[in-house]
Amino acid sequence: MLREIGLFIMIALFSTSAVLLYLPKINPFSTSCSMDWIRLEESWILVEGVIVTNDLKLDITIDAKMWFNIHGGNVSVEKVYIYIIPEEAYKKKYKLLKTLDKNEVKRTLESIAIKYAEMEREYLSSWQTEVSDIRLEAPLVFTAFIEGDFKNYLNQSRTSSPVPPAIFFTPDFCVSVKAKANIGLAQLSRMLDIAVIGTIAFIIGDLKSENSWFRKLFSKLRILKSKQAQAE
Amino acid sequence: MQVKSLIHANFITRILFKEFIISMTVLSIIQAFFLSLMLPSIAISLRPYSYHIHFSPSPKLLAPVISITSYIYGIIAVIAAAQIASEIERGDAALYLSFPISRLSYIFSWIIAAIVFPSVMYFLSLSIPLLIIEPKLLFGIGGEELLLIVLQVSTSAIISFLAAIILKRRAFALAVGMFEYIILPFIFTFIIALLSSYLSYTGQSFTSSNIWWFAILYPYNYYLFFDYLGVKWFEAACVNIPFLLFILAFLIIYTKRYFEAG
C-alpha cells in the first residue's frame, strides 16, 4: 500500500507542477477605492492612499490600473498624479504630509515613491493610468495628488449651515490590481522534498510488495541480458 | 488481525488500482488548477490606507475548491464502499472467508481500501499543492476544512458500506450511499429553510442550536452554510465524530454477530 501512496504523492506532485508552471499566466484582479483625502486645499488635494499587501511568502508581481473620478460639481481638476510608495516610507511621512505646502508635498512624495506618473484624462471627469511589473515584496501604498480649483467646495463646506451642500464633491480614487504569482526557489525546494518523499515511499513500498514492479523489471532485464549473452 | 486486514486491503487496492490512479490524477489536476486560480486573491489584499484592518484570511479559504472536488471524492468513496456488496453477490467473499481470515479482518480490510485509502488520496491531492505553494495555507488556514470534509465523506462511505453488508446488493448500497451524499443534504436544507421561516413567523430567533443535527451527517456543509450563525469548525466535528464512532461500532458488532458472506 505504501507503493500506491508513493505513486499518489508523485501524481499529485506532477499535476501541481504542471499547473504551477502555468501559474504566472493566471491573474484575476481585485479592486479597492479610497474616497477620502489627507489634505484638501484651494488648489490641490492629497488623496488617502490604497494599500496593497502580499500576505503569503510568494514572489508576486502586480499590474495596477488606477483611475480617478469626480463626483459632484463646483470643482475643476487640471492634473492628477499617482505615486506608488512603500508603506514604511509612507507611514514615516504621513504626519509631515499634513503640514507641508503644495510643492513640498509633491517633492516629498516624489522622493519616497518607487514609481510616479501623471494620469491621463479619459473623459471630462475621469483620469486613468496603468503601471506594470511591480514586485510586491513589502506593502505598497497607491496615492494621488490632484491639482485644480477647489475653492467653491471649500467655501461650501466652511458655511455653518446644518444642512450639507446639495452638490458635494468626493475624490474617487480606485486601484485595480492584477497579481501574478511566480514560482520561486522556496516552491521548487518544497517540490524536491515532496518528490524525494514520494520516491522513497514508492521504492520501499514496491520492494516490500509481493508483486514488486522493480523485481519484475530487474528479472526481465536479467533475462534480456542472458539472451543477449547467449546470442553473442 | 491487523496484518491479515492489511494484506487483504492490499489485494483490494490492487483490484481497484486503475480506478484509483485515474481518480487521483483527475482530483490532483482539478485541485491544483482551482487553487492556482484562487491564489492571487488569497495572497493579495487591498484596502484604503486609513482602514487599518490587518489581514485575516477567511476560515473558508478552500471552500471553492472543496465544494467542487468533494463530490468526486464522495462518489469515489461511496462507490468503493459499495463494492464489497458485489464481492458478496458474486460469492467471492465466501471464498475469501474460507481462508484463515476472520469476518472482522475482512471488513476492516474493506474499510481500509474503500474509506481510508480514498481519504488519503483526497488529502494528498489537496495538501501537496498547498504545501508546495505555501505551507501556511494548509497548517494555518485550510486544515480544519480538510478535516471536516474527510469526516463528512467517511460518514457517507460507512453508511454505504453498512448498507452493502446488510443488503448484500451493490445497487442498493450505491442507491443508499448516493441518496445520503447527494439528495439528503438538499432535503435537510429544505427542512432547515422551513424551520427558519417558522421560527421567524413565531418571533423566535434562528440560532445554530436549532440546526446542530445537520452536522451529524454533514459537518462540512454545516460549517460552510451556517457561518453567519457563528458556527465553529470544532462544534461540527464534535457533533459528527460520536456518530461516526457509533456507526463504526455498529458495523463491527453487526459483522461479528450477523454477517454472512453466502
Tab-separated table of C-alpha atoms in Angstrom:
chain	number	residue	atom	x	y	z
A	1	MET	CA	0.000	0.000	0.000
A	2	LEU	CA	2.982	2.249	0.625
A	3	ARG	CA	3.821	1.875	-3.058
A	4	GLU	CA	0.389	3.213	-4.055
A	5	ILE	CA	0.718	6.117	-1.612
A	6	GLY	CA	4.148	6.936	-3.026
A	7	LEU	CA	2.642	6.821	-6.501
A	8	PHE	CA	-0.208	9.115	-5.422
A	9	ILE	CA	2.294	11.597	-3.995
A	10	MET	CA	4.134	11.643	-7.299
A	11	ILE	CA	0.905	12.020	-9.314
A	12	ALA	CA	-0.187	14.946	-7.107
A	13	LEU	CA	3.279	16.470	-7.422
A	14	PHE	CA	3.305	16.070	-11.195
A	15	SER	CA	-0.159	17.622	-11.575
A	16	THR	CA	0.726	20.503	-9.262
A	17	SER	CA	3.987	21.160	-11.094
A	18	ALA	CA	2.155	21.209	-14.440
A	19	VAL	CA	-0.356	23.736	-13.092
A	20	LEU	CA	2.242	25.834	-11.280
A	21	LEU	CA	4.200	26.259	-14.495
A	22	TYR	CA	1.020	27.729	-15.936
A	23	LEU	CA	0.503	29.878	-12.841
A	24	PRO	CA	2.246	33.131	-13.949
A	25	LYS	CA	-0.287	33.403	-16.765
A	26	ILE	CA	-3.236	33.399	-14.386
A	27	ASN	CA	-4.045	36.796	-12.970
A	28	PRO	CA	-7.509	37.560	-11.644
A	29	PHE	CA	-7.769	41.070	-10.240
A	30	SER	CA	-9.149	42.806	-7.172
A	31	THR	CA	-10.119	46.442	-6.714
A	32	SER	CA	-10.276	48.884	-3.831
A	33	CYS	CA	-11.199	52.570	-3.718
A	34	SER	CA	-10.372	55.443	-1.436
A	35	MET	CA	-12.938	58.233	-1.082
A	36	ASP	CA	-11.158	60.326	1.481
A	37	TRP	CA	-8.298	62.804	1.490
A	38	ILE	CA	-5.331	63.657	3.654
A	39	ARG	CA	-5.207	67.312	2.539
A	40	LEU	CA	-7.862	69.424	0.877
A	41	GLU	CA	-6.619	72.852	-0.142
A	42	GLU	CA	-7.885	75.529	-2.539
A	43	SER	CA	-5.629	74.417	-5.396
A	44	TRP	CA	-4.707	70.850	-4.578
A	45	ILE	CA	-5.773	67.634	-2.860
A	46	LEU	CA	-3.765	64.742	-1.491
A	47	VAL	CA	-5.964	61.662	-1.618
A	48	GLU	CA	-5.874	58.984	1.074
A	49	GLY	CA	-3.883	56.041	-0.275
A	50	VAL	CA	-4.893	52.481	-1.080
A	51	ILE	CA	-2.596	49.889	0.453
A	52	VAL	CA	-1.727	46.646	-1.349
A	53	THR	CA	-0.161	43.848	0.695
A	54	ASN	CA	1.235	40.419	-0.059
A	55	ASP	CA	0.006	38.147	2.700
A	56	LEU	CA	1.828	34.987	1.646
A	57	LYS	CA	5.519	34.297	1.233
A	58	LEU	CA	5.119	34.243	-2.515
A	59	ASP	CA	7.016	36.074	-5.198
A	60	ILE	CA	4.290	38.285	-6.649
A	61	THR	CA	4.397	40.905	-9.370
A	62	ILE	CA	1.439	43.156	-9.987
A	63	ASP	CA	-0.028	45.175	-12.803
A	64	ALA	CA	-2.092	48.041	-11.446
A	65	LYS	CA	-4.708	50.167	-13.119
A	66	MET	CA	-5.647	53.382	-11.327
A	67	TRP	CA	-8.456	55.731	-12.080
A	68	PHE	CA	-9.814	58.882	-10.554
A	69	ASN	CA	-13.327	60.262	-10.943
A	70	ILE	CA	-15.001	63.406	-9.781
A	71	HIS	CA	-18.404	63.141	-8.241
A	72	GLY	CA	-20.231	66.398	-7.672
A	73	GLY	CA	-19.797	69.830	-9.161
A	74	ASN	CA	-18.262	73.220	-8.478
A	75	VAL	CA	-14.701	71.967	-8.786
A	76	SER	CA	-12.279	71.764	-11.679
A	77	VAL	CA	-9.384	69.336	-11.926
A	78	GLU	CA	-6.339	70.137	-14.048
A	79	LYS	CA	-3.796	67.422	-13.341
A	80	VAL	CA	-3.722	64.157	-11.411
A	81	TYR	CA	-0.502	62.448	-10.364
A	82	ILE	CA	-0.212	58.976	-8.853
A	83	TYR	CA	2.534	57.824	-6.507
A	84	ILE	CA	3.434	54.263	-5.542
A	85	ILE	CA	5.156	54.361	-2.178
A	86	PRO	CA	6.430	51.620	0.176
A	87	GLU	CA	4.201	51.585	3.245
A	88	GLU	CA	7.084	52.115	5.689
A	89	ALA	CA	8.154	55.341	3.973
A	90	TYR	CA	4.531	56.500	3.656
A	91	LYS	CA	3.923	55.857	7.349
A	92	LYS	CA	7.035	57.857	8.314
A	93	LYS	CA	5.999	60.878	6.245
A	94	TYR	CA	2.261	60.619	6.924
A	95	LYS	CA	2.152	63.253	9.682
A	96	LEU	CA	4.592	65.502	7.850
A	97	LEU	CA	2.412	65.453	4.710
A	98	LYS	CA	-0.363	67.060	6.718
A	99	THR	CA	1.747	70.134	7.440
A	100	LEU	CA	3.760	70.806	4.269
A	101	ASP	CA	2.801	73.180	1.466
A	102	LYS	CA	1.910	72.085	-2.077
A	103	ASN	CA	5.396	71.976	-3.602
A	104	GLU	CA	6.952	70.382	-0.545
A	105	VAL	CA	4.272	67.674	-0.544
A	106	LYS	CA	4.965	66.938	-4.209
A	107	ARG	CA	8.713	66.855	-3.628
A	108	THR	CA	8.343	64.574	-0.590
A	109	LEU	CA	6.085	62.182	-2.468
A	110	GLU	CA	8.488	62.064	-5.412
A	111	SER	CA	11.431	61.373	-3.093
A	112	ILE	CA	9.811	58.363	-1.410
A	113	ALA	CA	7.893	56.915	-4.365
A	114	ILE	CA	9.210	53.882	-6.231
A	115	LYS	CA	7.142	54.985	-9.217
A	116	TYR	CA	5.097	58.063	-10.061
A	117	ALA	CA	3.263	59.238	-13.128
A	118	GLU	CA	0.743	61.746	-14.390
A	119	MET	CA	-2.660	60.293	-15.065
A	120	GLU	CA	-4.248	60.694	-18.464
A	121	ARG	CA	-7.630	62.297	-18.865
A	122	GLU	CA	-10.107	59.739	-20.176
A	123	TYR	CA	-13.368	61.693	-20.176
A	124	LEU	CA	-14.396	65.070	-18.836
A	125	SER	CA	-14.278	63.963	-15.216
A	126	SER	CA	-12.252	60.797	-15.337
A	127	TRP	CA	-8.499	60.107	-15.321
A	128	GLN	CA	-6.621	56.857	-15.503
A	129	THR	CA	-3.214	55.246	-15.808
A	130	GLU	CA	-1.605	51.831	-15.679
A	131	VAL	CA	1.676	50.548	-14.311
A	132	SER	CA	3.012	47.048	-14.746
A	133	ASP	CA	5.546	44.581	-13.351
A	134	ILE	CA	5.826	45.957	-9.844
A	135	ARG	CA	7.308	43.461	-7.420
A	136	LEU	CA	5.187	43.228	-4.315
A	137	GLU	CA	7.581	42.341	-1.515
A	138	ALA	CA	6.716	44.969	1.080
A	139	PRO	CA	3.248	46.568	1.258
A	140	LEU	CA	2.762	49.421	-1.211
A	141	VAL	CA	0.579	52.496	-0.926
A	142	PHE	CA	-1.000	53.950	-4.055
A	143	THR	CA	-1.947	57.581	-3.626
A	144	ALA	CA	-2.988	60.510	-5.845
A	145	PHE	CA	-2.128	64.201	-5.854
A	146	ILE	CA	-4.681	66.387	-7.634
A	147	GLU	CA	-4.206	69.908	-8.911
A	148	GLY	CA	-7.204	72.074	-9.687
A	149	ASP	CA	-9.600	74.593	-8.266
A	150	PHE	CA	-11.459	73.510	-5.154
A	151	LYS	CA	-12.292	76.962	-3.756
A	152	ASN	CA	-16.031	76.571	-4.288
A	153	TYR	CA	-16.118	73.304	-2.429
A	154	LEU	CA	-14.048	74.683	0.444
A	155	ASN	CA	-16.337	77.737	0.698
A	156	GLN	CA	-19.400	75.485	0.712
A	157	SER	CA	-18.060	73.222	3.418
A	158	ARG	CA	-16.993	76.165	5.563
A	159	THR	CA	-20.512	77.602	5.728
A	160	SER	CA	-22.102	76.955	9.070
A	161	SER	CA	-25.313	75.622	7.541
A	162	PRO	CA	-26.510	72.495	9.394
A	163	VAL	CA	-27.617	71.031	6.034
A	164	PRO	CA	-24.742	69.714	3.862
A	165	PRO	CA	-24.436	71.236	0.400
A	166	ALA	CA	-26.719	69.585	-2.148
A	167	ILE	CA	-23.902	69.033	-4.605
A	168	PHE	CA	-20.823	67.827	-2.808
A	169	PHE	CA	-17.530	66.608	-4.081
A	170	THR	CA	-15.680	63.386	-3.207
A	171	PRO	CA	-12.475	62.145	-4.737
A	172	ASP	CA	-12.977	58.636	-6.010
A	173	PHE	CA	-9.556	57.106	-6.400
A	174	CYS	CA	-9.535	53.401	-7.277
A	175	VAL	CA	-6.779	50.868	-7.717
A	176	SER	CA	-7.312	47.595	-9.519
A	177	VAL	CA	-4.524	45.061	-9.141
A	178	LYS	CA	-3.774	42.039	-11.280
A	179	ALA	CA	-1.439	39.719	-9.435
A	180	LYS	CA	0.962	37.241	-10.939
A	181	ALA	CA	2.392	34.621	-8.603
A	182	ASN	CA	5.811	33.459	-9.694
A	183	ILE	CA	7.332	30.169	-8.730
A	184	GLY	CA	10.424	30.818	-6.688
A	185	LEU	CA	13.189	28.792	-5.087
A	186	ALA	CA	11.094	28.096	-1.992
A	187	GLN	CA	8.407	26.344	-4.049
A	188	LEU	CA	10.991	24.430	-6.078
A	189	SER	CA	12.766	23.195	-2.960
A	190	ARG	CA	9.458	22.044	-1.453
A	191	MET	CA	8.663	20.250	-4.734
A	192	LEU	CA	12.010	18.500	-4.481
A	193	ASP	CA	11.372	17.486	-0.854
A	194	ILE	CA	7.993	16.009	-1.754
A	195	ALA	CA	9.463	14.246	-4.794
A	196	VAL	CA	12.120	12.623	-2.592
A	197	ILE	CA	9.498	11.525	-0.004
A	198	GLY	CA	7.229	10.143	-2.745
A	199	THR	CA	10.062	8.273	-4.459
A	200	ILE	CA	11.314	6.749	-1.193
A	201	ALA	CA	7.764	5.655	-0.266
A	202	PHE	CA	7.279	4.191	-3.741
A	203	ILE	CA	10.572	2.262	-3.759
A	204	ILE	CA	10.232	0.894	-0.205
A	205	GLY	CA	6.568	0.024	-0.800
A	206	ASP	CA	7.364	-1.686	-4.066
A	207	LEU	CA	10.262	-3.726	-2.700
A	208	LYS	CA	8.066	-4.867	0.196
A	209	SER	CA	5.210	-5.794	-2.128
A	210	GLU	CA	4.674	-9.371	-3.295
A	211	ASN	CA	4.322	-8.390	-6.937
A	212	SER	CA	7.143	-5.873	-6.940
A	213	TRP	CA	7.422	-3.914	-10.195
A	214	PHE	CA	11.117	-3.329	-9.639
A	215	ARG	CA	11.805	-7.012	-9.094
A	216	LYS	CA	9.818	-7.818	-12.236
A	217	LEU	CA	11.763	-5.196	-14.157
A	218	PHE	CA	15.104	-6.486	-12.887
A	219	SER	CA	14.217	-10.096	-13.713
A	220	LYS	CA	13.156	-9.055	-17.228
A	221	LEU	CA	16.425	-7.159	-17.626
A	222	ARG	CA	18.314	-10.216	-16.406
A	223	ILE	CA	16.508	-12.426	-18.948
A	224	LEU	CA	17.256	-9.916	-21.698
A	225	LYS	CA	20.940	-9.817	-20.712
A	226	SER	CA	21.208	-13.595	-20.631
A	227	LYS	CA	19.514	-13.799	-24.036
A	228	GLN	CA	21.985	-11.241	-25.398
A	229	ALA	CA	24.882	-13.193	-23.897
A	230	GLN	CA	23.564	-16.402	-25.476
A	231	ALA	CA	23.220	-14.683	-28.850
A	232	GLU	CA	26.813	-13.434	-28.646
B	1	MET	CA	-5.829	-9.424	12.642
B	2	GLN	CA	-4.214	-6.182	11.523
B	3	VAL	CA	-1.702	-7.929	9.268
B	4	LYS	CA	-4.389	-10.015	7.575
B	5	SER	CA	-6.548	-6.932	7.126
B	6	LEU	CA	-3.630	-5.087	5.559
B	7	ILE	CA	-2.782	-7.972	3.234
B	8	HIS	CA	-6.377	-8.229	2.049
B	9	ALA	CA	-6.675	-4.417	1.784
B	10	ASN	CA	-3.567	-4.508	-0.392
B	11	PHE	CA	-5.241	-7.091	-2.567
B	12	ILE	CA	-8.407	-4.951	-2.904
B	13	THR	CA	-6.436	-1.815	-3.776
B	14	ARG	CA	-4.619	-3.808	-6.431
B	15	ILE	CA	-8.001	-4.748	-7.944
B	16	LEU	CA	-9.176	-1.126	-7.850
B	17	PHE	CA	-5.741	0.234	-8.817
B	18	LYS	CA	-6.656	1.651	-12.242
B	19	GLU	CA	-9.751	3.447	-10.907
B	20	PHE	CA	-7.760	4.888	-8.005
B	21	ILE	CA	-4.985	6.161	-10.281
B	22	ILE	CA	-7.455	7.819	-12.685
B	23	SER	CA	-9.373	9.402	-9.792
B	24	MET	CA	-6.172	10.617	-8.161
B	25	THR	CA	-4.943	12.219	-11.387
B	26	VAL	CA	-8.288	13.943	-12.029
B	27	LEU	CA	-8.527	15.136	-8.411
B	28	SER	CA	-4.962	16.465	-8.347
B	29	ILE	CA	-5.303	18.375	-11.617
B	30	ILE	CA	-8.651	19.946	-10.665
B	31	GLN	CA	-7.493	20.918	-7.172
B	32	ALA	CA	-4.162	22.352	-8.308
B	33	PHE	CA	-5.894	24.301	-11.087
B	34	PHE	CA	-8.558	25.833	-8.860
B	35	LEU	CA	-6.040	26.617	-6.145
B	36	SER	CA	-3.823	28.430	-8.617
B	37	LEU	CA	-6.840	30.406	-9.877
B	38	MET	CA	-7.647	31.496	-6.339
B	39	LEU	CA	-4.082	32.161	-5.339
B	40	PRO	CA	-3.667	35.842	-6.292
B	41	SER	CA	-6.857	36.776	-4.480
B	42	ILE	CA	-5.684	34.821	-1.420
B	43	ALA	CA	-2.243	36.385	-1.478
B	44	ILE	CA	-3.135	39.994	-2.240
B	45	SER	CA	-5.238	42.290	-0.105
B	46	LEU	CA	-6.244	45.841	-0.976
B	47	ARG	CA	-7.849	48.404	1.292
B	48	PRO	CA	-7.880	52.157	1.863
B	49	TYR	CA	-4.852	53.027	3.997
B	50	SER	CA	-6.867	54.637	6.775
B	51	TYR	CA	-8.882	51.468	7.474
B	52	HIS	CA	-6.008	49.825	9.414
B	53	ILE	CA	-7.536	46.397	9.016
B	54	HIS	CA	-4.964	43.655	9.182
B	55	PHE	CA	-5.128	40.572	7.024
B	56	SER	CA	-7.279	37.857	8.499
B	57	PRO	CA	-7.810	35.150	5.908
B	58	SER	CA	-11.281	33.712	5.570
B	59	PRO	CA	-11.634	30.490	7.551
B	60	LYS	CA	-13.322	29.007	4.478
B	61	LEU	CA	-10.487	29.622	2.132
B	62	LEU	CA	-10.664	26.237	0.436
B	63	ALA	CA	-14.462	26.215	0.064
B	64	PRO	CA	-14.481	26.959	-3.700
B	65	VAL	CA	-12.103	24.046	-4.343
B	66	ILE	CA	-13.594	21.620	-1.839
B	67	SER	CA	-17.182	22.219	-2.918
B	68	ILE	CA	-16.246	21.024	-6.412
B	69	THR	CA	-13.816	18.211	-5.681
B	70	SER	CA	-15.561	16.826	-2.591
B	71	TYR	CA	-18.260	15.459	-4.901
B	72	ILE	CA	-15.644	13.455	-6.800
B	73	TYR	CA	-14.112	12.286	-3.520
B	74	GLY	CA	-17.505	11.425	-2.023
B	75	ILE	CA	-18.616	9.487	-5.084
B	76	ILE	CA	-15.324	7.551	-5.227
B	77	ALA	CA	-15.650	6.641	-1.532
B	78	VAL	CA	-19.323	5.637	-1.825
B	79	ILE	CA	-18.697	3.531	-4.954
B	80	ALA	CA	-15.646	1.870	-3.379
B	81	ALA	CA	-17.593	1.166	-0.172
B	82	ALA	CA	-20.496	-0.363	-2.109
B	83	GLN	CA	-18.025	-2.588	-3.965
B	84	ILE	CA	-17.970	-5.107	-1.092
B	85	ALA	CA	-21.582	-5.980	-1.954
B	86	SER	CA	-20.572	-7.097	-5.447
B	87	GLU	CA	-17.987	-9.427	-3.855
B	88	ILE	CA	-20.747	-10.865	-1.638
B	89	GLU	CA	-23.124	-11.126	-4.649
B	90	ARG	CA	-20.547	-12.963	-6.757
B	91	GLY	CA	-19.690	-15.298	-3.898
B	92	ASP	CA	-16.047	-14.164	-3.776
B	93	ALA	CA	-16.485	-13.091	-0.159
B	94	ALA	CA	-17.388	-16.651	0.867
B	95	LEU	CA	-14.262	-17.855	-0.911
B	96	TYR	CA	-12.016	-15.333	0.882
B	97	LEU	CA	-13.610	-16.171	4.227
B	98	SER	CA	-12.857	-19.858	3.700
B	99	PHE	CA	-9.191	-18.844	4.018
B	100	PRO	CA	-7.907	-18.150	7.527
B	101	ILE	CA	-9.225	-14.599	7.586
B	102	SER	CA	-11.857	-13.604	10.102
B	103	ARG	CA	-15.020	-11.727	9.170
B	104	LEU	CA	-13.783	-8.743	11.152
B	105	SER	CA	-10.411	-8.712	9.354
B	106	TYR	CA	-12.231	-8.982	6.047
B	107	ILE	CA	-14.464	-6.000	6.876
B	108	PHE	CA	-11.506	-3.997	8.215
B	109	SER	CA	-9.590	-4.628	5.014
B	110	TRP	CA	-12.516	-3.196	3.055
B	111	ILE	CA	-12.705	-0.180	5.368
B	112	ILE	CA	-9.010	0.460	4.751
B	113	ALA	CA	-9.315	0.028	0.977
B	114	ALA	CA	-12.643	1.778	0.417
B	115	ILE	CA	-12.683	4.530	3.041
B	116	VAL	CA	-9.187	5.179	4.382
B	117	PHE	CA	-7.489	4.890	1.005
B	118	PRO	CA	-9.721	7.424	-0.875
B	119	SER	CA	-9.381	9.763	2.116
B	120	VAL	CA	-5.591	9.532	1.892
B	121	MET	CA	-5.880	10.182	-1.852
B	122	TYR	CA	-8.020	13.246	-1.299
B	123	PHE	CA	-5.801	14.541	1.477
B	124	LEU	CA	-2.679	14.156	-0.660
B	125	SER	CA	-4.247	15.674	-3.772
B	126	LEU	CA	-5.178	18.815	-1.852
B	127	SER	CA	-2.365	19.071	0.654
B	128	ILE	CA	0.517	18.646	-1.803
B	129	PRO	CA	-0.361	21.739	-3.916
B	130	LEU	CA	-0.948	23.688	-0.677
B	131	LEU	CA	2.363	22.555	0.788
B	132	ILE	CA	4.230	23.490	-2.376
B	133	ILE	CA	2.614	26.899	-2.768
B	134	GLU	CA	2.680	27.929	0.894
B	135	PRO	CA	2.584	25.583	3.942
B	136	LYS	CA	0.728	28.312	5.890
B	137	LEU	CA	-2.300	27.616	3.681
B	138	LEU	CA	-2.516	24.041	4.950
B	139	PHE	CA	-1.437	24.281	8.588
B	140	GLY	CA	-2.803	27.707	9.379
B	141	ILE	CA	-5.929	28.073	7.310
B	142	GLY	CA	-7.259	25.117	5.370
B	143	GLY	CA	-6.616	22.237	7.813
B	144	GLU	CA	-9.986	22.414	9.536
B	145	GLU	CA	-11.859	22.371	6.213
B	146	LEU	CA	-9.885	19.341	5.109
B	147	LEU	CA	-10.641	17.514	8.383
B	148	LEU	CA	-14.370	18.246	8.161
B	149	ILE	CA	-14.702	17.107	4.554
B	150	VAL	CA	-12.835	13.875	5.366
B	151	LEU	CA	-15.241	13.301	8.298
B	152	GLN	CA	-18.277	14.031	6.115
B	153	VAL	CA	-17.244	11.724	3.295
B	154	SER	CA	-16.157	8.974	5.729
B	155	THR	CA	-19.628	9.097	7.320
B	156	SER	CA	-21.284	8.707	3.906
B	157	ALA	CA	-18.912	5.916	2.893
B	158	ILE	CA	-19.506	3.975	6.132
B	159	ILE	CA	-23.287	4.316	5.681
B	160	SER	CA	-22.937	2.990	2.133
B	161	PHE	CA	-20.678	0.218	3.451
B	162	LEU	CA	-23.179	-0.717	6.146
B	163	ALA	CA	-25.941	-0.845	3.523
B	164	ALA	CA	-23.709	-3.066	1.378
B	165	ILE	CA	-23.117	-5.667	4.072
B	166	ILE	CA	-26.710	-5.617	5.346
B	167	LEU	CA	-28.485	-5.589	1.969
B	168	LYS	CA	-25.766	-7.565	0.130
B	169	ARG	CA	-26.676	-5.890	-3.146
B	170	ARG	CA	-24.293	-3.409	-4.783
B	171	ALA	CA	-27.096	-1.457	-6.468
B	172	PHE	CA	-28.936	-0.976	-3.167
B	173	ALA	CA	-25.758	0.046	-1.367
B	174	LEU	CA	-24.953	2.549	-4.121
B	175	ALA	CA	-28.507	3.926	-4.009
B	176	VAL	CA	-28.314	4.377	-0.221
B	177	GLY	CA	-24.859	5.993	-0.453
B	178	MET	CA	-25.795	8.371	-3.274
B	179	PHE	CA	-29.079	9.281	-1.606
B	180	GLU	CA	-27.292	10.079	1.641
B	181	TYR	CA	-24.457	12.000	-0.006
B	182	ILE	CA	-26.274	13.876	-2.778
B	183	ILE	CA	-30.043	14.022	-2.180
B	184	LEU	CA	-30.412	14.081	1.601
B	185	PRO	CA	-28.434	17.345	2.058
B	186	PHE	CA	-30.979	19.095	-0.203
B	187	ILE	CA	-33.878	17.663	1.824
B	188	PHE	CA	-32.208	18.750	5.071
B	189	THR	CA	-31.554	22.224	3.666
B	190	PHE	CA	-35.222	22.472	2.703
B	191	ILE	CA	-36.266	21.417	6.223
B	192	ILE	CA	-33.894	23.996	7.721
B	193	ALA	CA	-35.376	26.704	5.460
B	194	LEU	CA	-38.882	25.739	6.640
B	195	LEU	CA	-37.720	25.724	10.249
B	196	SER	CA	-36.115	29.127	9.855
B	197	SER	CA	-39.333	30.552	8.313
B	198	TYR	CA	-41.428	29.008	11.091
B	199	LEU	CA	-39.179	30.432	13.805
B	200	SER	CA	-39.194	33.911	12.296
B	201	TYR	CA	-43.017	33.671	11.894
B	202	THR	CA	-43.406	32.830	15.574
B	203	GLY	CA	-40.972	35.576	16.550
B	204	GLN	CA	-38.219	33.268	17.791
B	205	SER	CA	-34.612	33.671	16.803
B	206	PHE	CA	-32.970	31.149	14.482
B	207	THR	CA	-29.659	30.040	16.020
B	208	SER	CA	-27.132	27.269	15.496
B	209	SER	CA	-28.715	25.306	18.379
B	210	ASN	CA	-31.792	24.781	16.155
B	211	ILE	CA	-29.828	23.030	13.428
B	212	TRP	CA	-26.882	21.282	15.111
B	213	TRP	CA	-28.334	17.929	13.955
B	214	PHE	CA	-27.329	18.827	10.389
B	215	ALA	CA	-23.686	18.337	11.453
B	216	ILE	CA	-24.315	14.690	12.403
B	217	LEU	CA	-24.111	13.672	8.753
B	218	TYR	CA	-22.727	16.803	7.102
B	219	PRO	CA	-20.165	18.549	9.329
B	220	TYR	CA	-18.502	20.392	6.462
B	221	ASN	CA	-21.774	21.635	4.952
B	222	TYR	CA	-22.913	22.742	8.415
B	223	TYR	CA	-19.688	24.681	8.926
B	224	LEU	CA	-19.869	26.167	5.420
B	225	PHE	CA	-23.557	27.141	5.287
B	226	PHE	CA	-24.099	28.447	8.805
B	227	ASP	CA	-21.052	30.607	9.252
B	228	TYR	CA	-23.358	33.596	9.672
B	229	LEU	CA	-24.774	31.957	12.827
B	230	GLY	CA	-21.294	31.829	14.341
B	231	VAL	CA	-20.766	28.097	13.850
B	232	LYS	CA	-17.247	26.881	14.724
B	233	TRP	CA	-15.438	24.021	12.978
B	234	PHE	CA	-14.834	22.052	16.193
B	235	GLU	CA	-18.560	22.150	17.032
B	236	ALA	CA	-19.252	20.455	13.704
B	237	ALA	CA	-16.502	17.882	14.359
B	238	CYS	CA	-17.728	17.250	17.928
B	239	VAL	CA	-21.251	16.504	16.672
B	240	ASN	CA	-20.108	14.242	13.831
B	241	ILE	CA	-17.329	12.187	15.483
B	242	PRO	CA	-19.559	10.422	18.104
B	243	PHE	CA	-21.991	9.442	15.337
B	244	LEU	CA	-19.145	8.204	13.145
B	245	LEU	CA	-17.799	6.113	16.039
B	246	PHE	CA	-21.309	4.823	16.739
B	247	ILE	CA	-21.855	3.569	13.169
B	248	LEU	CA	-18.349	2.058	13.168
B	249	ALA	CA	-19.161	0.237	16.418
B	250	PHE	CA	-22.475	-0.898	14.959
B	251	LEU	CA	-20.647	-2.149	11.861
B	252	ILE	CA	-18.207	-4.160	13.999
B	253	ILE	CA	-20.982	-5.656	16.153
B	254	TYR	CA	-23.104	-6.478	13.118
B	255	THR	CA	-20.131	-8.086	11.365
B	256	LYS	CA	-19.234	-10.180	14.415
B	257	ARG	CA	-22.757	-11.406	15.106
B	258	TYR	CA	-24.793	-11.383	11.928
B	259	PHE	CA	-22.591	-11.014	8.858
B	260	GLU	CA	-22.939	-13.912	6.455
B	261	ALA	CA	-20.967	-13.941	3.230
B	262	GLY	CA	-23.102	-16.525	1.478
